[in-house]
Short mmCIF file of C-alpha atoms and ligand atoms in Angstrom, two decimals:
data_model
loop_
_atom_site.label_atom_id
_atom_site.label_comp_id
_atom_site.label_asym_id
_atom_site.label_seq_id
_atom_site.Cartn_x
_atom_site.Cartn_y
_atom_site.Cartn_z
CA MET I 23 2.56 15.47 -28.09
CA VAL I 24 -0.44 13.56 -26.70
CA GLU I 25 -2.47 15.71 -24.33
CA LEU I 26 -4.88 14.52 -21.66
CA SER I 27 -7.84 16.67 -20.84
CA MET I 28 -8.71 17.58 -17.26
CA THR I 29 -12.28 16.96 -16.03
CA ASN I 30 -11.92 20.07 -13.90
CA ASP I 31 -9.00 22.28 -12.96
CA ASN I 32 -7.44 19.72 -10.68
CA TYR I 33 -8.21 16.19 -11.75
CA PRO I 34 -7.34 14.57 -15.10
CA GLU I 35 -9.62 12.54 -17.29
CA LEU I 36 -8.80 8.88 -16.65
CA LYS I 37 -7.89 6.65 -19.59
CA LEU I 38 -5.97 3.49 -20.38
CA LEU I 39 -2.68 3.71 -22.25
CA ILE I 40 -2.05 0.90 -24.72
CA GLY I 41 0.69 1.35 -27.29
CA ASN I 42 0.74 5.13 -27.53
CA GLU I 43 -3.04 5.38 -27.55
CA TRP I 44 -5.13 6.79 -24.74
CA LEU I 45 -8.38 4.80 -24.56
CA SER I 46 -11.66 5.70 -22.85
CA ARG I 47 -13.60 2.80 -21.37
CA SER I 48 -16.68 2.87 -19.22
CA SER I 49 -17.15 1.15 -15.88
CA GLY I 50 -19.27 1.68 -12.83
CA GLU I 51 -16.22 2.41 -10.67
CA VAL I 52 -15.71 5.93 -9.34
CA VAL I 53 -12.86 7.71 -7.57
CA ILE I 54 -13.83 9.19 -4.21
CA ASN I 55 -12.17 12.16 -2.51
CA PRO I 56 -11.61 10.75 1.01
CA ALA I 57 -11.78 14.21 2.60
CA ASN I 58 -15.42 14.84 1.61
CA GLU I 59 -16.59 11.57 -0.04
CA GLU I 60 -17.36 13.36 -3.32
CA VAL I 61 -16.93 11.60 -6.66
CA ILE I 62 -14.00 13.10 -8.58
CA GLY I 63 -13.55 10.69 -11.48
CA THR I 64 -14.58 7.47 -13.17
CA VAL I 65 -12.17 4.61 -13.72
CA PRO I 66 -11.86 3.02 -17.16
CA HIS I 67 -11.76 -0.78 -16.99
CA ALA I 68 -9.69 -2.73 -19.50
CA THR I 69 -11.49 -5.52 -21.33
CA SER I 70 -9.84 -8.86 -21.92
CA ALA I 71 -9.13 -7.72 -25.51
CA ASP I 72 -7.49 -4.56 -24.12
CA LEU I 73 -5.19 -6.68 -21.98
CA ASP I 74 -4.21 -8.79 -24.98
CA ALA I 75 -3.55 -5.58 -26.92
CA ALA I 76 -1.40 -4.29 -24.05
CA ILE I 77 0.63 -7.51 -24.07
CA ALA I 78 1.14 -7.31 -27.85
CA ALA I 79 2.11 -3.63 -27.57
CA ALA I 80 4.54 -4.37 -24.74
CA GLN I 81 6.16 -7.17 -26.74
CA GLN I 82 6.71 -4.81 -29.66
CA GLY I 83 7.86 -2.03 -27.36
CA PHE I 84 10.34 -4.38 -25.73
CA GLN I 85 11.95 -5.27 -29.07
CA VAL I 86 12.58 -1.55 -29.67
CA TRP I 87 13.56 -0.55 -26.14
CA LYS I 88 16.02 -3.35 -25.46
CA ARG I 89 17.91 -2.27 -28.60
CA THR I 90 17.87 1.39 -27.58
CA ALA I 91 21.25 2.58 -26.28
CA PRO I 92 21.25 2.96 -22.47
CA ILE I 93 22.25 6.61 -22.82
CA LYS I 94 19.24 7.25 -25.07
CA ARG I 95 16.97 5.45 -22.60
CA ALA I 96 18.38 7.60 -19.81
CA GLN I 97 17.75 10.77 -21.83
CA ILE I 98 14.10 9.89 -22.43
CA MET I 99 13.62 9.01 -18.77
CA GLN I 100 15.25 12.29 -17.76
CA ARG I 101 12.90 14.19 -20.08
CA ALA I 102 9.97 12.49 -18.34
CA VAL I 103 11.38 13.63 -14.99
CA ASP I 104 11.68 17.20 -16.27
CA LEU I 105 8.02 17.10 -17.34
CA ILE I 106 6.91 15.66 -13.98
CA ARG I 107 8.81 18.46 -12.22
CA ALA I 108 7.19 21.05 -14.48
CA ARG I 109 3.75 19.55 -13.67
CA SER I 110 4.49 18.84 -10.03
CA GLU I 111 1.85 21.12 -8.51
CA THR I 112 -0.93 19.68 -10.72
CA ILE I 113 0.13 16.14 -9.85
CA ALA I 114 0.43 16.92 -6.12
CA VAL I 115 -3.07 18.44 -5.98
CA ALA I 116 -4.56 15.45 -7.85
CA MET I 117 -2.77 13.13 -5.41
CA THR I 118 -4.22 14.89 -2.38
CA LEU I 119 -7.69 14.88 -3.95
CA GLU I 120 -7.67 11.15 -4.66
CA GLN I 121 -5.63 9.84 -1.72
CA GLY I 122 -6.10 12.41 1.04
CA LYS I 123 -2.53 13.03 2.20
CA PRO I 124 -1.47 16.60 3.09
CA LEU I 125 -0.43 18.61 0.06
CA ALA I 126 3.08 19.07 1.50
CA GLN I 127 3.47 15.26 1.57
CA SER I 128 2.12 14.98 -1.98
CA ARG I 129 4.71 17.51 -3.13
CA LEU I 130 7.46 15.52 -1.42
CA GLU I 131 6.20 12.35 -3.07
CA VAL I 132 6.43 13.99 -6.50
CA GLN I 133 10.02 15.00 -5.74
CA ARG I 134 10.81 11.53 -4.50
CA ALA I 135 9.37 9.93 -7.64
CA CYS I 136 11.60 12.21 -9.72
CA GLU I 137 14.66 11.24 -7.70
CA ILE I 138 13.85 7.54 -8.16
CA ILE I 139 13.39 7.79 -11.94
CA GLU I 140 16.48 9.97 -12.28
CA TRP I 141 18.68 7.62 -10.28
CA ASP I 142 17.47 4.49 -12.08
CA ALA I 143 17.89 6.21 -15.47
CA THR I 144 21.56 6.91 -14.90
CA GLU I 145 22.22 3.62 -13.12
CA GLY I 146 20.77 1.81 -16.14
CA ARG I 147 23.94 2.86 -17.97
CA ARG I 148 25.98 0.87 -15.46
CA ILE I 149 24.26 -2.52 -15.60
CA TYR I 150 27.54 -4.28 -16.24
CA GLY I 151 28.11 -7.93 -17.06
CA ARG I 152 31.33 -9.73 -16.18
CA VAL I 153 34.13 -11.70 -17.82
CA ILE I 154 35.05 -14.81 -15.83
CA PRO I 155 38.69 -15.93 -16.12
CA SER I 156 38.99 -19.41 -17.62
CA GLU I 157 41.41 -21.68 -19.50
CA PRO I 158 43.25 -20.37 -22.59
CA GLY I 159 41.06 -20.31 -25.67
CA MET I 160 37.87 -19.99 -23.63
CA ARG I 161 35.97 -16.74 -23.08
CA GLN I 162 33.25 -16.82 -20.41
CA THR I 163 31.09 -13.72 -20.46
CA VAL I 164 28.07 -12.99 -18.29
CA LEU I 165 25.57 -10.65 -19.91
CA ARG I 166 22.93 -8.83 -17.86
CA GLU I 167 19.93 -8.81 -20.17
CA PRO I 168 16.54 -7.17 -19.55
CA VAL I 169 14.12 -9.83 -18.36
CA GLY I 170 11.37 -8.85 -20.86
CA VAL I 171 7.79 -7.69 -20.41
CA VAL I 172 6.93 -6.88 -16.77
CA ALA I 173 3.45 -6.92 -15.21
CA ALA I 174 3.34 -4.44 -12.31
CA PHE I 175 0.69 -3.88 -9.64
CA SER I 176 0.93 -0.74 -7.50
CA PRO I 177 -1.15 0.27 -4.46
CA TRP I 178 -3.09 3.37 -3.41
CA ASN I 179 -0.97 4.61 -0.51
CA PHE I 180 1.83 6.07 -2.69
CA PRO I 181 -0.01 6.75 -5.97
CA LEU I 182 3.03 8.22 -7.73
CA SER I 183 6.23 6.98 -6.09
CA SER I 184 5.20 3.32 -6.02
CA PRO I 185 4.37 3.10 -9.76
CA SER I 186 7.46 5.23 -10.48
CA ARG I 187 9.71 2.71 -8.76
CA LYS I 188 8.34 -0.12 -10.86
CA VAL I 189 8.33 1.81 -14.13
CA ALA I 190 11.79 3.29 -13.57
CA GLY I 191 13.38 -0.04 -12.62
CA ALA I 192 11.88 -1.83 -15.60
CA LEU I 193 12.68 0.89 -18.14
CA ALA I 194 16.22 1.50 -16.88
CA ALA I 195 16.97 -2.20 -17.29
CA GLY I 196 15.58 -2.20 -20.86
CA CYS I 197 12.25 -3.92 -20.12
CA ALA I 198 8.74 -2.98 -21.26
CA ILE I 199 6.00 -2.78 -18.64
CA ILE I 200 2.25 -3.12 -18.23
CA LEU I 201 1.27 -1.21 -15.10
CA LYS I 202 -1.99 -1.85 -13.31
CA ALA I 203 -2.12 1.00 -10.85
CA SER I 204 -4.67 1.29 -8.07
CA GLU I 205 -8.23 1.99 -9.18
CA GLU I 206 -8.65 4.11 -6.03
CA THR I 207 -5.81 6.52 -6.92
CA PRO I 208 -5.52 6.32 -10.70
CA ALA I 209 -4.77 9.95 -11.64
CA CYS I 210 -1.14 9.97 -10.56
CA ALA I 211 -0.40 6.89 -12.66
CA VAL I 212 -2.12 8.50 -15.64
CA MET I 213 0.00 11.63 -15.20
CA LEU I 214 3.16 9.54 -14.82
CA ALA I 215 2.40 7.69 -18.05
CA GLN I 216 1.59 10.96 -19.80
CA ALA I 217 5.01 12.36 -18.89
CA PHE I 218 6.73 9.33 -20.45
CA VAL I 219 4.63 9.53 -23.61
CA ASP I 220 5.34 13.25 -23.92
CA ALA I 221 9.05 12.57 -23.34
CA GLY I 222 9.15 10.41 -26.47
CA LEU I 223 9.05 6.89 -25.03
CA PRO I 224 8.55 4.46 -27.95
CA PRO I 225 5.00 3.05 -28.22
CA GLY I 226 4.24 0.02 -26.06
CA VAL I 227 7.21 0.36 -23.68
CA LEU I 228 4.84 1.59 -20.96
CA ASN I 229 1.19 0.57 -20.90
CA LEU I 230 -1.31 1.50 -18.20
CA VAL I 231 -4.46 -0.44 -17.37
CA PHE I 232 -7.14 -0.50 -14.67
CA GLY I 233 -9.94 -2.93 -13.95
CA LYS I 234 -10.79 -5.77 -11.61
CA PRO I 235 -7.42 -6.48 -9.94
CA ALA I 236 -7.85 -10.26 -9.69
CA GLU I 237 -8.94 -10.57 -13.34
CA ILE I 238 -6.05 -8.45 -14.58
CA SER I 239 -3.40 -10.24 -12.54
CA GLU I 240 -4.72 -13.68 -13.62
CA HIS I 241 -4.75 -12.60 -17.25
CA LEU I 242 -1.31 -10.98 -17.35
CA ILE I 243 0.67 -13.37 -15.16
CA SER I 244 -0.50 -16.42 -17.09
CA GLN I 245 0.71 -15.03 -20.46
CA PRO I 246 3.99 -16.58 -21.65
CA SER I 247 5.32 -13.24 -22.91
CA VAL I 248 5.05 -11.66 -19.45
CA ARG I 249 8.36 -12.59 -17.82
CA LEU I 250 8.28 -10.93 -14.39
CA MET I 251 5.63 -9.67 -12.01
CA THR I 252 6.04 -7.05 -9.32
CA PHE I 253 3.45 -6.35 -6.64
CA THR I 254 3.16 -3.93 -3.72
CA GLY I 255 0.26 -4.55 -1.37
CA SER I 256 -0.98 -6.80 1.40
CA VAL I 257 0.58 -10.09 2.48
CA ALA I 258 -2.65 -11.96 1.75
CA VAL I 259 -2.88 -10.78 -1.87
CA GLY I 260 0.91 -11.11 -2.25
CA LYS I 261 0.77 -14.78 -1.31
CA ARG I 262 -2.00 -15.40 -3.85
CA LEU I 263 -0.04 -13.65 -6.59
CA ALA I 264 3.23 -15.39 -5.63
CA ALA I 265 1.42 -18.73 -5.95
CA LEU I 266 0.07 -17.70 -9.36
CA ALA I 267 3.54 -16.59 -10.47
CA GLY I 268 4.94 -19.91 -9.24
CA THR I 269 2.38 -21.86 -11.24
CA HIS I 270 3.59 -20.09 -14.37
CA MET I 271 7.28 -20.18 -13.30
CA LYS I 272 7.54 -16.39 -13.26
CA PRO I 273 10.03 -14.57 -11.05
CA ALA I 274 8.41 -11.97 -8.79
CA ILE I 275 9.23 -8.93 -6.70
CA MET I 276 6.97 -8.84 -3.65
CA GLU I 277 6.80 -5.70 -1.50
CA LEU I 278 4.25 -6.65 1.13
CA GLY I 279 3.09 -5.52 4.54
CA GLY I 280 4.97 -4.78 7.73
CA HIS I 281 4.42 -4.29 11.46
CA ALA I 282 7.53 -2.26 12.20
CA PRO I 283 9.00 -2.37 15.70
CA VAL I 284 10.68 0.73 17.15
CA ILE I 285 13.11 -0.22 19.92
CA VAL I 286 13.77 2.70 22.26
CA CYS I 287 16.80 1.79 24.37
CA ASP I 288 17.46 3.00 27.91
CA ASP I 289 20.20 5.38 26.71
CA ALA I 290 17.93 7.21 24.24
CA ASP I 291 16.35 10.56 25.02
CA PRO I 292 12.65 9.67 25.45
CA THR I 293 11.37 13.13 24.50
CA THR I 294 13.35 13.39 21.27
CA ALA I 295 12.48 9.81 20.34
CA ALA I 296 8.75 10.23 21.10
CA LEU I 297 8.46 13.43 19.05
CA ALA I 298 10.21 11.83 16.07
CA CYS I 299 7.97 8.76 16.42
CA VAL I 300 4.76 10.83 16.26
CA VAL I 301 5.92 12.60 13.08
CA SER I 302 6.72 9.28 11.43
CA LYS I 303 3.53 7.56 12.65
CA SER I 304 1.29 10.34 11.34
CA ARG I 305 2.90 10.40 7.87
CA ASN I 306 0.28 9.45 5.27
CA SER I 307 -2.08 8.76 8.23
CA GLY I 308 -0.01 5.68 9.07
CA GLN I 309 -0.91 4.03 5.75
CA VAL I 310 2.66 3.11 4.98
CA CYS I 311 4.15 -0.38 4.88
CA VAL I 312 7.20 0.90 6.79
CA ALA I 313 5.14 2.86 9.36
CA PRO I 314 6.39 2.44 12.94
CA THR I 315 3.79 0.39 14.79
CA ARG I 316 5.05 -1.40 17.91
CA PHE I 317 6.97 0.99 20.16
CA LEU I 318 9.08 -1.27 22.40
CA VAL I 319 10.31 1.14 25.04
CA HIS I 320 12.72 0.39 27.88
CA ASP I 321 11.02 0.33 31.26
CA SER I 322 13.26 3.10 32.69
CA ILE I 323 12.07 5.72 30.15
CA TYR I 324 8.68 4.27 29.21
CA ASP I 325 6.50 6.65 31.27
CA ARG I 326 8.15 9.79 29.91
CA PHE I 327 8.04 8.43 26.34
CA ALA I 328 4.33 7.53 26.66
CA GLN I 329 3.44 10.93 28.10
CA VAL I 330 5.23 12.93 25.37
CA PHE I 331 3.99 10.62 22.60
CA ALA I 332 0.34 10.77 23.70
CA GLU I 333 0.33 14.54 24.23
CA ARG I 334 1.87 15.22 20.82
CA ALA I 335 -0.36 12.62 19.14
CA ALA I 336 -3.47 14.24 20.62
CA ALA I 337 -2.34 17.60 19.21
CA VAL I 338 -1.85 16.37 15.62
CA LYS I 339 -4.16 18.56 13.54
CA LEU I 340 -6.51 16.60 11.31
CA GLY I 341 -8.26 17.95 8.21
CA SER I 342 -8.45 18.14 4.44
CA GLY I 343 -5.06 17.64 2.81
CA LEU I 344 -5.56 20.88 0.88
CA ASP I 345 -5.59 22.90 4.12
CA PRO I 346 -1.96 23.97 4.67
CA SER I 347 -2.36 24.11 8.45
CA ILE I 348 -3.16 20.40 8.96
CA GLU I 349 -0.69 17.64 9.84
CA MET I 350 -2.73 14.55 8.98
CA GLY I 351 -5.32 13.99 6.26
CA PRO I 352 -8.19 11.46 6.15
CA LEU I 353 -7.69 7.75 5.69
CA ALA I 354 -7.71 6.84 2.03
CA ASN I 355 -10.94 4.86 2.01
CA ARG I 356 -13.81 3.64 4.14
CA ARG I 357 -12.25 0.14 4.47
CA ARG I 358 -9.29 1.60 6.37
CA LEU I 359 -11.59 3.64 8.63
CA GLU I 360 -13.54 0.55 9.58
CA ALA I 361 -10.41 -1.61 9.91
CA ILE I 362 -8.64 0.83 12.24
CA HIS I 363 -11.66 1.37 14.43
CA SER I 364 -12.20 -2.34 14.76
CA LEU I 365 -8.55 -2.84 15.85
CA VAL I 366 -8.84 -0.01 18.41
CA THR I 367 -12.13 -1.33 19.82
CA ASP I 368 -10.72 -4.84 20.07
CA ALA I 369 -7.59 -3.59 21.91
CA VAL I 370 -9.61 -1.52 24.39
CA ASP I 371 -12.10 -4.37 24.95
CA LYS I 372 -9.15 -6.60 25.80
CA GLY I 373 -7.80 -4.17 28.41
CA ALA I 374 -5.57 -1.68 26.54
CA ARG I 375 -5.52 1.93 27.74
CA CYS I 376 -6.28 4.52 25.06
CA LEU I 377 -4.04 7.58 25.58
CA SER I 378 -5.08 9.58 22.51
CA GLY I 379 -7.71 9.39 19.76
CA GLY I 380 -9.88 6.29 19.70
CA ASP I 381 -12.84 7.21 17.51
CA ARG I 382 -13.77 8.63 14.12
CA VAL I 383 -13.82 12.41 13.79
CA GLY I 384 -16.91 13.86 12.07
CA ASP I 385 -19.25 11.91 9.81
CA ARG I 386 -18.13 13.13 6.40
CA GLY I 387 -14.69 12.19 5.13
CA PHE I 388 -12.67 9.29 6.50
CA PHE I 389 -10.99 11.09 9.40
CA TYR I 390 -9.47 9.10 12.25
CA PRO I 391 -7.12 10.69 14.80
CA LEU I 392 -3.67 9.47 15.76
CA THR I 393 -4.57 6.87 18.35
CA THR I 394 -2.16 5.75 21.06
CA VAL I 395 -2.81 2.62 23.10
CA ALA I 396 -0.74 1.45 26.06
CA GLU I 397 -0.69 -1.75 28.13
CA ILE I 398 -2.01 -3.58 25.11
CA PRO I 399 -2.20 -7.34 25.68
CA ASP I 400 -0.39 -9.64 23.25
CA GLY I 401 -3.75 -11.22 22.40
CA ALA I 402 -5.15 -7.99 20.92
CA ARG I 403 -5.50 -8.25 17.13
CA ALA I 404 -3.47 -5.09 16.51
CA MET I 405 -0.42 -6.78 18.03
CA THR I 406 -0.28 -9.24 15.13
CA GLU I 407 -2.33 -7.64 12.30
CA GLU I 408 -0.82 -4.78 10.31
CA PRO I 409 -2.87 -1.71 11.36
CA PHE I 410 -2.02 0.28 8.20
CA GLY I 411 -3.40 3.40 9.80
CA PRO I 412 -2.84 5.90 12.62
CA LEU I 413 -2.59 3.41 15.48
CA ALA I 414 0.47 3.36 17.79
CA LEU I 415 1.01 0.47 20.19
CA LEU I 416 3.17 1.24 23.25
CA VAL I 417 4.84 -1.74 24.91
CA ARG I 418 7.10 -1.72 27.98
CA VAL I 419 10.22 -3.94 27.71
CA GLY I 420 12.80 -4.94 30.34
CA ASP I 421 15.94 -5.11 28.19
CA ILE I 422 17.27 -5.19 24.67
CA ASP I 423 17.05 -8.98 24.40
CA GLU I 424 13.35 -8.91 25.20
CA ALA I 425 12.91 -6.10 22.64
CA VAL I 426 14.67 -8.09 19.90
CA GLU I 427 12.67 -11.21 20.74
CA ARG I 428 9.41 -9.26 20.54
CA ALA I 429 10.50 -7.48 17.35
CA ASN I 430 11.12 -10.84 15.67
CA ALA I 431 8.03 -12.57 17.04
CA LEU I 432 5.75 -11.72 14.09
CA PRO I 433 5.86 -13.22 10.60
CA PHE I 434 6.52 -9.71 9.16
CA GLY I 435 10.07 -8.50 8.48
CA LEU I 436 10.02 -5.27 6.49
CA SER I 437 11.33 -2.23 8.38
CA ALA I 438 12.54 -1.77 11.94
CA TYR I 439 13.75 1.27 13.86
CA ALA I 440 15.79 1.89 16.96
CA PHE I 441 16.82 4.80 19.15
CA THR I 442 20.11 4.46 20.98
CA ALA I 443 23.33 6.42 21.52
CA SER I 444 25.34 3.24 22.00
CA ALA I 445 27.32 1.57 19.21
CA ARG I 446 27.12 -1.69 21.15
CA ASN I 447 23.30 -1.58 21.19
CA ALA I 448 23.22 -0.59 17.51
CA ASP I 449 25.41 -3.55 16.63
CA ARG I 450 23.31 -5.95 18.69
CA LEU I 451 20.15 -4.70 16.92
CA ALA I 452 21.68 -4.73 13.45
CA GLU I 453 22.70 -8.33 13.95
CA GLY I 454 19.57 -9.48 15.80
CA ILE I 455 16.54 -7.96 14.06
CA GLU I 456 14.98 -9.91 11.20
CA CYS I 457 14.09 -7.23 8.68
CA GLY I 458 14.99 -5.82 5.28
CA ASN I 459 15.68 -2.27 6.53
CA LEU I 460 16.81 -1.04 9.93
CA ALA I 461 17.04 2.71 10.60
CA ILE I 462 18.77 3.85 13.79
CA ASN I 463 17.96 7.26 15.30
CA HIS I 464 15.87 8.34 12.31
CA PHE I 465 12.95 7.18 10.15
CA THR I 466 14.10 7.19 6.52
CA ALA I 467 13.59 3.60 5.47
CA SER I 468 14.78 3.96 1.88
CA THR I 469 16.11 6.35 -0.75
CA ALA I 470 16.50 6.05 -4.53
CA GLU I 471 19.98 4.55 -4.20
CA THR I 472 19.33 2.06 -1.38
CA PRO I 473 17.73 -1.39 -1.69
CA PHE I 474 14.28 -1.71 -0.14
CA GLY I 475 12.33 -4.88 0.61
CA GLY I 476 11.44 -7.44 3.22
CA VAL I 477 12.09 -10.85 4.69
CA LYS I 478 9.64 -13.52 5.91
CA ASP I 479 6.00 -12.67 5.03
CA SER I 480 6.98 -9.14 4.03
CA GLY I 481 8.14 -10.45 0.68
CA TYR I 482 11.20 -10.86 -1.47
CA GLY I 483 13.14 -9.06 -4.16
CA ARG I 484 14.25 -5.47 -3.79
CA GLU I 485 13.23 -2.10 -5.22
CA GLY I 486 15.75 0.75 -5.42
CA GLY I 487 19.53 0.71 -5.54
CA THR I 488 21.62 -1.54 -7.75
CA GLU I 489 19.91 -4.53 -6.12
CA GLY I 490 16.54 -3.27 -7.37
CA LEU I 491 17.70 -2.94 -10.96
CA GLN I 492 19.25 -6.42 -10.93
CA CYS I 493 15.76 -7.86 -10.31
CA TYR I 494 14.74 -6.67 -13.81
CA THR I 495 17.65 -8.49 -15.46
CA ILE I 496 18.71 -12.04 -16.10
CA ALA I 497 22.28 -13.32 -16.12
CA LYS I 498 23.13 -15.05 -19.40
CA LEU I 499 26.45 -16.89 -19.69
CA ILE I 500 28.18 -17.00 -23.07
CA SER I 501 30.88 -19.66 -22.92
CA HIS I 502 32.92 -19.33 -26.10
CA LYS I 503 35.65 -21.79 -27.13
CA ILE I 504 37.64 -19.84 -29.64
CA VAL I 505 38.51 -21.95 -32.68
CA ALA I 506 41.87 -21.43 -34.37
P1 NAD W 601 -6.23 -5.48 -0.37
O1 NAD W 601 -5.46 -6.61 0.18
O2 NAD W 601 -7.63 -5.71 -0.83
O3 NAD W 601 -5.47 -4.81 -1.62
C1 NAD W 601 -4.14 -4.40 -1.55
C2 NAD W 601 -3.72 -3.96 -2.96
O4 NAD W 601 -3.68 -5.10 -3.80
C3 NAD W 601 -4.68 -2.99 -3.65
O5 NAD W 601 -3.91 -2.04 -4.35
C4 NAD W 601 -5.49 -3.87 -4.61
O6 NAD W 601 -5.88 -3.18 -5.77
C5 NAD W 601 -4.48 -4.93 -4.97
N1 NAD W 601 -5.05 -6.23 -5.25
C6 NAD W 601 -6.00 -6.87 -4.54
N2 NAD W 601 -6.25 -8.08 -5.09
C7 NAD W 601 -5.44 -8.20 -6.17
C8 NAD W 601 -5.22 -9.21 -7.13
N3 NAD W 601 -5.86 -10.39 -7.06
N4 NAD W 601 -4.33 -8.99 -8.12
C9 NAD W 601 -3.65 -7.82 -8.17
N5 NAD W 601 -3.80 -6.83 -7.27
C10 NAD W 601 -4.67 -7.02 -6.29
O7 NAD W 601 -6.23 -4.40 0.75
P2 NAD W 601 -6.62 -2.89 0.78
O8 NAD W 601 -7.83 -2.72 1.62
O9 NAD W 601 -6.60 -2.20 -0.55
O10 NAD W 601 -5.36 -2.37 1.57
C11 NAD W 601 -5.19 -2.71 2.91
C12 NAD W 601 -4.06 -3.64 3.14
O11 NAD W 601 -3.17 -3.68 2.04
C13 NAD W 601 -3.27 -3.11 4.30
O12 NAD W 601 -3.61 -3.83 5.44
C14 NAD W 601 -1.84 -3.31 3.92
O13 NAD W 601 -1.36 -4.47 4.52
C15 NAD W 601 -1.84 -3.57 2.47
N6 NAD W 601 -1.15 -2.57 1.66
C16 NAD W 601 0.18 -2.58 1.67
C17 NAD W 601 0.87 -1.67 0.92
C18 NAD W 601 2.36 -1.66 0.90
O14 NAD W 601 2.94 -0.63 0.61
N7 NAD W 601 3.02 -2.79 1.16
C19 NAD W 601 0.18 -0.74 0.16
C20 NAD W 601 -1.21 -0.74 0.17
C21 NAD W 601 -1.87 -1.68 0.92
#
């Protein structure tokens, strides 16, 4: 068993994984605890030779893994899940230290990652092909083959579940993967990879690298042996990577940003809806691509909704994620702090009314309160830019048609939410809203068994569910004329 040493009780030593070897590399990049701005680790950067070695290892790993029986693959993946569960508290603490989210949310993320890997592992045994009826003497068979070596890029907001989705999908389908996880939250990816190594994954099937994101993506995507790329991150970077993938004729899975509308219909209970909205908005300090952002509330219940929302938002307790009494941790990095404050200032300067929050809390750690703005003009930047932070925009609407028109007005189309007791309204919204995921009367945008992804600028391809696994396969037709 390959062991990783911990730099202290709570944070692992960070290394690259190439083949089955853990490699130390120096770089000037450090990992910062966003709750107190202390340095907790240093990030190893892969050299160009390391990337070539990772590609060679993944090619070799792929040859072994694609010939491994699906049941054997599932068993190894399940062993990795068992190890992650056994190490869940260590992983959750490291996640809170590097990303900031409350420990309770880190624990849930570890559980969720396990559910994802477990579901994909068993579903990998059911990636069926098809036999297409044809004339006598002809046999037309469609095989679902693993696409090959995958290059994956995961972000910092879900340091474990996002890489897990990519790794689990690729491995369940029989692919090998080179994961470049976020340099800002690298420990969870290291611990994920360690669990797979310890579970007996053949060398090279999973490789983990860090470095300069643009250099790594350029290097990997341009290599002929890399056959698919998957990215979760901003629309701007996603478009650049999609263009790069297009240049090299590589298929891609793009999970990009969102600006989720929440339509609160006149028949919904404004208090229940507002309280649920605050819980969802404060999750991970709003740094979630499916976070509810534009609250499009019917005129008849708007005032009550706004009052309950703002009061509850103002009461959300902010603090270090390791403090069990807090509800919201710091933002993950200084960029988000500056970005959110600039969106809030712009909205207020343009005439919006700030009902809660509105300014940084303290001067150490990246704390920003849940901020509610009302009467925000359409020209305010937050109305079109993804806030990706604890900023809620309250908008009064006259009827459901206006709400649907506003919901669809942006180039984003990831998640959408609605509150209504009426089947007629639900049907109108299901049919009318341009999005990949619509949740009605709750906020769970996706589970291990459901497909998740966007439309329009929010990307393409799906993660999760049978649809997610299909993205890691190619359909090959064998048309066989049987000779006498
Ligand atoms: P960013 O656009 O600089 O980076 C987003 C992510 O892409 C990071 O993980 C980064 O490491 C990676 N990245 C950047 N350039 C890359 C490249 N050329 N090749 C490969 N990877 C690359 O933004 P940021 O400040 O880190 O995050 C803020 C924005 O990112 C938010 O506004 C949000 O829209 C988006 N984001 C979205 C998600 C999501 O779940 N869809 C997750 C994290 C960030």
